[in-house]
Structure formats: structure tokens, C-alpha cells
């Protein structure tokens, strides 16, 4: 089963710190001695070794030179870059507005053939209508206290981005928990339009939409954090504070395994439409 994504990101940082600490100890240097060789204060060495401060590329190269391990520098640099890319704080991603955040995923979308999305909270962005997306993004803007609320423009950008689901040659396997249908994140009209769209979304040739019934018995997977799997090369996990990007093959495999188990508990076709119709009726 997937581990906590925040723990996973921290573990990746700790692995880099552990390698650097190991090089220092193998060289027989104290924290202060390594700091002297690198030309910085000893507290910086301590912060790096305890994963408090992420080392820069130059820090790593100096560290490796000081410990006689120049040949390992490039490998550790790559490991460190990967660790830092796993954890990207939302406040940094949204500082230029929600619209740009939607547009920044363009390259990833264009280079992915198989999209697997599991959502326990909201209708996946790929299937959101403009009214529903405006409700979601408006709530996000208020919660994050963004100075400029561009949620309406961002909603249009999200819908435009989602046209990719009609591209032949791509596959979209989307799973949602049944309570998602009842999470009224937009007004009644917008919710009705969104649920109405879900009734027909499963008929799109590239899309497989599954709904996990709330009454599903003997679940092998309990509701998880929302996550996206892009081919077999990247998992993106959404937290309150950050989006975690996971690219370690062993961890991606865990998410894929969890996804397949969740997919086995979902209903499709007429059974899924019946659940959607029940949610529509509950709006009135």
C-alpha cells in the first residue's frame, strides 16, 4: 500500500543527507573540519546532514571534493534534484495565479499516453465542467488567501486542458469514491451540470469511469489520498499543503498496485450511471 507522500519526500531528502554524512565519516572528518574545507560555518554542515537545509549543487560538489569523492558528486546531485522535485509547496505553485498552475501541466499531459486518476474528494479535473471547476478553484483561492482570485479564468483553462481526453491514442482510467458525487463544491445548477456530464463521460471512447460504491463490502483498499499516475513514470499526490511528485519506480509500483485494487472495487456502465442519477435526485 502507498506510504505517506510527505514521508516519502522526506525520506528522499534524508537519503541524500545520509550519503553526504557517510562520505564525511569515511573521510575521517568532523563536522567542523568539513565545514573548514568547504569554507562555510559548521552549522550549515549540521543542517544539511539532518535534512533541515537542502544542499545546492555547488554544496554537493564542494562536499565531495572535501571528502575525496569527486566521482560521486554528479550522482548525488541528480539524487538531490529528484528529492526536491518530489515536494513542491502549493504556496509556491500558486503565487503566479491558479491559471498558470493549470497551464504548467501542459507538457506532462502532452507526453502521457495512459492517465490513471483516483479521487476520494472531487470529480477529477479531466472531467470537470467549467462551473464545477470554478467552484473548486474559487474555494482554493479563498483558502490560500490569494491576492488575485483568477479562479474563473483558471476554470476555463482547466476545461480547455481537459480536451485532451478526446485525443485518439490516449487512455484515461478514472476512479472516484461515491461520496464525491455528493460533495457540493458549487451551486446546485453547476452540480447538476457536472453530474449530468459524468453520465455521458463514460461513453467517450478514450475514457473508463469507475465509481466505488459507498456500500462496497470487504474493501481491500480504504479511501486514499487523491493521486494521479502518468504512464509508469510519475505519480502526483495532492495534499493540503503541497503536491508531491514521486518518480521512484518502487513507489510508483505501489501506487499502481493500489489503483488496480481500487479499480476492482468500482462499478461501471449502467451501475455507475445509477449511482450518478441517485446523486442528481438528491440535489432537489
Short mmCIF file of N, CA, C and O in Angstrom, two decimals, residues 7 22 26 37 52 54 56-57 102 153 165 182 186 189 194 198 226 237 240 260 279 281:
data_model
loop_
_atom_site.label_atom_id
_atom_site.label_comp_id
_atom_site.label_asym_id
_atom_site.label_seq_id
_atom_site.Cartn_x
_atom_site.Cartn_y
_atom_site.Cartn_z
N UNK A 7 6.00 11.71 3.85
CA UNK A 7 7.07 10.90 4.42
C UNK A 7 8.01 10.43 3.34
O UNK A 7 9.23 10.35 3.52
N UNK A 22 27.78 10.01 5.26
CA UNK A 22 28.63 8.84 5.12
C UNK A 22 29.98 9.18 4.51
O UNK A 22 31.02 8.67 4.95
N UNK A 26 33.55 8.58 6.32
CA UNK A 26 34.53 7.74 5.65
C UNK A 26 35.86 8.47 5.49
O UNK A 26 36.94 7.86 5.51
N UNK A 37 36.98 22.99 5.34
CA UNK A 37 37.43 22.67 3.98
C UNK A 37 36.50 23.27 2.92
O UNK A 37 36.96 23.63 1.83
N UNK A 52 17.66 19.44 7.28
CA UNK A 52 16.98 20.71 7.58
C UNK A 52 17.14 21.68 6.42
O UNK A 52 16.21 22.39 6.05
N UNK A 54 18.39 21.83 2.35
CA UNK A 54 18.74 21.04 1.17
C UNK A 54 20.03 21.58 0.57
O UNK A 54 20.19 22.80 0.40
N UNK A 56 22.77 22.70 -2.15
CA UNK A 56 22.76 23.13 -3.55
C UNK A 56 23.71 22.23 -4.34
O UNK A 56 24.49 21.45 -3.77
N UNK A 57 23.65 22.38 -5.65
CA UNK A 57 24.57 21.61 -6.50
C UNK A 57 26.01 21.93 -6.14
O UNK A 57 26.87 21.04 -6.03
N UNK A 102 -2.69 25.70 -13.97
CA UNK A 102 -3.33 24.79 -14.92
C UNK A 102 -2.48 24.62 -16.17
O UNK A 102 -2.30 23.52 -16.70
N UNK A 153 -11.00 32.37 -14.71
CA UNK A 153 -10.10 32.18 -15.85
C UNK A 153 -9.40 30.82 -15.76
O UNK A 153 -9.23 30.11 -16.76
N UNK A 165 -8.83 14.55 -23.42
CA UNK A 165 -9.48 13.24 -23.28
C UNK A 165 -10.09 12.75 -24.59
O UNK A 165 -10.45 11.57 -24.70
N UNK A 182 -21.63 13.66 -3.98
CA UNK A 182 -22.46 14.44 -3.05
C UNK A 182 -21.71 15.63 -2.44
O UNK A 182 -22.29 16.37 -1.64
N UNK A 186 -20.00 23.42 -5.61
CA UNK A 186 -20.52 24.51 -6.44
C UNK A 186 -22.02 24.61 -6.19
O UNK A 186 -22.60 23.80 -5.46
N UNK A 189 -27.09 24.34 -9.65
CA UNK A 189 -27.09 24.26 -11.12
C UNK A 189 -25.77 23.72 -11.64
O UNK A 189 -25.74 22.89 -12.55
N UNK A 194 -22.53 19.22 -13.71
CA UNK A 194 -21.36 18.35 -13.56
C UNK A 194 -21.77 16.88 -13.51
O UNK A 194 -21.18 16.03 -14.19
N UNK A 198 -21.04 13.66 -16.14
CA UNK A 198 -20.49 12.35 -15.76
C UNK A 198 -21.33 11.22 -16.34
O UNK A 198 -20.81 10.13 -16.61
N UNK A 226 -6.06 11.57 -2.95
CA UNK A 226 -6.17 11.68 -4.40
C UNK A 226 -4.79 11.58 -5.05
O UNK A 226 -3.86 12.24 -4.62
N UNK A 237 0.65 13.35 -6.05
CA UNK A 237 -0.26 13.18 -4.92
C UNK A 237 -0.61 14.55 -4.37
O UNK A 237 0.27 15.39 -4.15
N UNK A 240 -2.95 18.91 1.42
CA UNK A 240 -3.44 20.26 1.74
C UNK A 240 -2.34 21.28 1.47
O UNK A 240 -2.59 22.36 0.93
N UNK A 260 -5.02 -0.53 -9.01
CA UNK A 260 -5.67 -1.71 -9.59
C UNK A 260 -6.63 -2.36 -8.59
O UNK A 260 -7.69 -2.85 -8.98
N UNK A 279 -27.50 10.60 -7.13
CA UNK A 279 -26.91 11.83 -6.60
C UNK A 279 -27.62 13.05 -7.19
O UNK A 279 -27.82 14.06 -6.51
N UNK A 281 -30.78 13.20 -8.13
CA UNK A 281 -32.07 13.27 -7.44
C UNK A 281 -31.93 13.92 -6.06
O UNK A 281 -32.81 14.63 -5.59
#
